[in-house]
Amino acid sequence: SAQVAADEASAVGINWTFAPMMDISRDARWGRVMEGAGEDPYLGAAIAVARVKGFQGDDLAAPNTIAACAKHFAAYGFSESGKEYNTVDIGMSTLYNFVLPPFKAAVDNEVATVMNGFNILNGIPVTGNKMLQRDILKGKWGFDGFVISDWASMAEMATHGYARDLKHVAELAANAGSDMDMQSFAYITHLKENVEEGNVSMEVIDDAVRRILRI
């Protein structure tokens, strides 16, 4: 199905999709359960890999392939009470053994991009979570694609009370490893001044730009 989608999307000039969603979830009240592969991390990883390969094929330069996006990094499917955008509070064992395996499998199979999420994970919004994005994804796993925020999830860090304002949002997200801002307008309005004031280093900017241009 992913390969068919890639054939049809690429034929009209689309070269990137925000799929597959590989969130493991145990709560059927969460409205997005139909997008994922259920409760089992092994099955979730297998389906994630199949969909990534379907979208991307063996060569992203081929005219009938599109870049895939592993989402939502991470733990979005464990939102309390199944409520959308809600808080997630889970132990490291659950994170590593249930939440992360599909993402690790996708990275091992060269998924081009990763999307973070709306949720807080153990007190920190995942869009501003350095442990997830820099330490695990780009560090331990060696992911060389780029990370995009979910729709306005950067701005929602201020709504969560984690950031003071949109300028602070841009600083936190960039330093945590979010390379591209979807729809918050935090980067385009505030990233330059954050660099000029020393809040974000040019090394962070260069790394994000290289990742995006590479894809």
Short mmCIF file of C-alpha atoms in Angstrom, two decimals:
data_model
loop_
_atom_site.label_atom_id
_atom_site.label_comp_id
_atom_site.label_asym_id
_atom_site.label_seq_id
_atom_site.Cartn_x
_atom_site.Cartn_y
_atom_site.Cartn_z
CA SER A 1 0.00 0.00 0.00
CA ALA A 2 2.89 2.38 0.74
CA GLN A 3 4.49 1.58 -2.60
CA VAL A 4 1.20 2.30 -4.41
CA ALA A 5 0.92 5.58 -2.50
CA ALA A 6 4.48 6.47 -3.49
CA ASP A 7 3.80 5.69 -7.15
CA GLU A 8 0.72 7.88 -7.21
CA ALA A 9 2.11 10.73 -5.08
CA SER A 10 5.40 10.96 -6.96
CA ALA A 11 3.53 11.03 -10.27
CA VAL A 12 2.01 14.40 -9.34
CA GLY A 13 5.23 15.84 -7.93
CA ILE A 14 4.94 15.03 -4.22
CA ASN A 15 8.28 13.86 -2.82
CA TRP A 16 7.66 13.52 0.94
CA THR A 17 4.94 12.01 3.11
CA PHE A 18 4.19 12.36 6.82
CA ALA A 19 3.91 8.60 7.28
CA PRO A 20 4.20 5.99 8.64
CA MET A 21 2.79 6.58 12.09
CA MET A 22 4.42 3.97 14.29
CA ASP A 23 3.10 4.87 17.73
CA ILE A 24 2.50 1.88 19.97
CA SER A 25 -0.69 2.38 21.97
CA ARG A 26 -2.56 0.33 24.55
CA ASP A 27 -5.59 2.60 24.99
CA ALA A 28 -8.35 2.21 22.42
CA ARG A 29 -9.81 5.54 23.55
CA TRP A 30 -6.96 7.30 21.76
CA GLY A 31 -8.49 8.40 18.48
CA ARG A 32 -5.44 7.67 16.34
CA VAL A 33 -5.15 3.95 17.03
CA MET A 34 -6.30 3.20 13.47
CA GLU A 35 -3.10 4.77 12.11
CA GLY A 36 -0.74 2.50 13.98
CA ALA A 37 -0.07 -1.22 14.24
CA GLY A 38 -1.48 -1.84 17.72
CA GLU A 39 0.08 -2.75 21.05
CA ASP A 40 2.94 -5.03 20.04
CA PRO A 41 6.36 -3.48 19.40
CA TYR A 42 7.56 -6.40 17.25
CA LEU A 43 4.59 -6.16 14.91
CA GLY A 44 4.81 -2.38 15.02
CA ALA A 45 8.46 -2.48 13.98
CA ALA A 46 7.79 -4.96 11.16
CA ILE A 47 4.99 -2.87 9.70
CA ALA A 48 7.00 0.33 10.14
CA VAL A 49 9.89 -1.14 8.14
CA ALA A 50 7.55 -2.45 5.43
CA ARG A 51 5.94 0.95 4.99
CA VAL A 52 9.25 2.82 4.96
CA LYS A 53 10.54 0.46 2.27
CA GLY A 54 7.29 0.85 0.37
CA PHE A 55 7.54 4.63 0.29
CA GLN A 56 11.29 4.91 -0.24
CA GLY A 57 12.10 1.81 -2.28
CA ASP A 58 15.77 1.01 -2.74
CA ASP A 59 16.73 4.45 -4.07
CA LEU A 60 15.22 7.80 -3.06
CA ALA A 61 16.60 9.27 -6.29
CA ALA A 62 14.22 7.05 -8.29
CA PRO A 63 11.29 8.98 -9.77
CA ASN A 64 8.63 6.78 -8.15
CA THR A 65 9.82 6.97 -4.54
CA ILE A 66 9.09 9.50 -1.80
CA ALA A 67 10.73 10.26 1.54
CA ALA A 68 9.04 8.64 4.53
CA CYS A 69 8.63 10.22 7.98
CA ALA A 70 8.64 8.14 11.16
CA LYS A 71 6.21 9.61 13.67
CA HIS A 72 5.58 10.56 16.44
CA PHE A 73 8.87 10.58 18.29
CA ALA A 74 8.07 9.60 20.90
CA ALA A 75 5.42 8.04 23.15
CA TYR A 76 2.50 9.98 21.69
CA GLY A 77 0.39 6.83 21.80
CA PHE A 78 0.67 6.58 25.59
CA SER A 79 -1.24 9.81 26.31
CA GLU A 80 -3.13 9.69 29.59
CA SER A 81 -6.78 8.60 29.28
CA GLY A 82 -6.33 8.40 25.51
CA LYS A 83 -6.80 12.15 25.29
CA GLU A 84 -5.21 13.81 22.27
CA TYR A 85 -2.12 15.98 23.00
CA ASN A 86 -2.20 14.86 26.63
CA THR A 87 0.66 14.22 29.03
CA VAL A 88 2.64 10.98 28.88
CA ASP A 89 4.31 9.65 32.01
CA ILE A 90 6.02 6.28 31.53
CA GLY A 91 9.10 4.50 32.84
CA MET A 92 12.31 4.02 30.88
CA SER A 93 11.62 0.30 30.54
CA THR A 94 8.35 1.01 28.72
CA LEU A 95 10.03 3.68 26.62
CA TYR A 96 12.88 1.44 25.46
CA ASN A 97 10.99 -1.86 25.18
CA PHE A 98 7.64 -0.75 23.76
CA VAL A 99 7.76 2.80 22.39
CA LEU A 100 11.16 3.01 20.68
CA PRO A 101 11.59 -0.33 18.83
CA PRO A 102 9.55 0.67 15.72
CA PHE A 103 11.53 3.91 15.44
CA LYS A 104 14.86 2.10 15.86
CA ALA A 105 13.83 -0.35 13.15
CA ALA A 106 12.86 2.52 10.84
CA VAL A 107 16.19 4.28 11.40
CA ASP A 108 18.07 1.02 10.79
CA ASN A 109 16.22 0.82 7.47
CA GLU A 110 17.23 4.37 6.49
CA VAL A 111 14.00 6.29 7.02
CA ALA A 112 14.65 9.77 5.60
CA THR A 113 12.91 11.92 8.22
CA VAL A 114 11.43 11.74 11.72
CA MET A 115 8.61 13.81 13.20
CA ASN A 116 8.37 14.58 16.89
CA GLY A 117 5.00 15.01 18.63
CA PHE A 118 2.63 17.22 20.59
CA ASN A 119 2.97 15.37 23.85
CA ILE A 120 4.95 15.90 27.01
CA LEU A 121 7.11 12.91 27.95
CA ASN A 122 7.96 12.66 31.64
CA GLY A 123 7.66 16.42 32.11
CA ILE A 124 9.38 17.60 28.90
CA PRO A 125 7.63 18.30 25.57
CA VAL A 126 9.16 15.90 23.04
CA THR A 127 9.73 18.76 20.54
CA GLY A 128 12.20 20.20 23.06
CA ASN A 129 13.53 16.89 24.35
CA LYS A 130 17.31 16.66 23.87
CA MET A 131 17.53 13.12 25.25
CA LEU A 132 15.18 11.80 22.59
CA GLN A 133 16.37 13.75 19.58
CA ARG A 134 20.08 14.38 20.11
CA ASP A 135 21.18 11.68 22.53
CA ILE A 136 19.15 8.68 21.30
CA LEU A 137 18.04 9.38 17.72
CA LYS A 138 21.03 11.28 16.32
CA GLY A 139 23.59 10.04 18.83
CA LYS A 140 23.17 6.39 19.77
CA TRP A 141 21.25 5.44 16.62
CA GLY A 142 23.28 7.55 14.18
CA PHE A 143 20.24 8.96 12.35
CA ASP A 144 21.49 11.22 9.54
CA GLY A 145 18.15 12.48 8.21
CA PHE A 146 16.31 15.42 9.72
CA VAL A 147 13.67 15.94 12.40
CA ILE A 148 10.56 18.00 11.73
CA SER A 149 8.17 19.25 14.39
CA ASP A 150 4.57 18.17 14.39
CA TRP A 151 2.00 20.78 13.34
CA ALA A 152 2.76 23.82 15.55
CA SER A 153 4.14 21.55 18.27
CA MET A 154 6.96 24.03 18.86
CA ALA A 155 4.53 26.81 19.77
CA GLU A 156 2.69 24.40 22.04
CA MET A 157 5.76 24.15 24.24
CA ALA A 158 4.74 27.61 25.48
CA THR A 159 1.17 26.39 25.96
CA HIS A 160 2.54 23.54 28.07
CA GLY A 161 4.34 26.11 30.20
CA TYR A 162 7.77 24.76 29.24
CA ALA A 163 8.82 27.84 27.24
CA ARG A 164 8.31 31.53 27.99
CA ASP A 165 7.40 32.66 24.47
CA LEU A 166 8.00 31.86 20.79
CA LYS A 167 11.59 33.12 20.92
CA HIS A 168 12.34 30.78 23.82
CA VAL A 169 10.57 28.00 21.90
CA ALA A 170 12.97 28.44 18.96
CA GLU A 171 15.98 28.25 21.27
CA LEU A 172 14.80 25.13 23.10
CA ALA A 173 13.69 23.24 20.00
CA ALA A 174 16.82 23.95 17.96
CA ASN A 175 19.17 22.99 20.76
CA ALA A 176 17.15 19.83 21.44
CA GLY A 177 17.52 18.65 17.84
CA SER A 178 14.36 19.73 16.01
CA ASP A 179 15.70 20.68 12.58
CA MET A 180 12.57 22.00 10.84
CA ASP A 181 9.61 23.94 12.22
CA MET A 182 6.20 23.02 10.87
CA GLN A 183 3.71 25.85 11.21
CA SER A 184 4.81 27.51 14.47
CA PHE A 185 6.85 30.21 12.69
CA ALA A 186 9.27 30.10 15.62
CA TYR A 187 12.38 29.55 13.52
CA ILE A 188 11.64 31.97 10.71
CA THR A 189 10.86 34.78 13.17
CA HIS A 190 13.27 34.12 16.04
CA LEU A 191 16.11 31.75 15.12
CA LYS A 192 18.38 34.46 13.70
CA GLU A 193 18.22 36.59 16.84
CA ASN A 194 18.79 33.53 19.00
CA VAL A 195 22.01 32.89 17.09
CA GLU A 196 23.06 36.53 17.31
CA GLU A 197 22.48 36.51 21.07
CA GLY A 198 24.39 33.28 21.56
CA ASN A 199 21.40 31.20 22.61
CA VAL A 200 21.82 28.85 19.64
CA SER A 201 25.23 28.07 18.12
CA MET A 202 26.05 28.18 14.42
CA GLU A 203 27.08 24.54 14.75
CA VAL A 204 23.46 23.67 15.58
CA ILE A 205 22.24 25.65 12.56
CA ASP A 206 24.85 24.11 10.24
CA ASP A 207 23.94 20.60 11.36
CA ALA A 208 20.23 21.16 10.77
CA VAL A 209 20.80 22.77 7.37
CA ARG A 210 23.11 19.97 6.22
CA ARG A 211 20.57 17.34 7.22
CA ILE A 212 17.74 19.07 5.37
CA LEU A 213 19.78 19.73 2.24
CA ARG A 214 21.06 16.14 2.21
CA ILE A 215 17.50 14.83 2.03
#
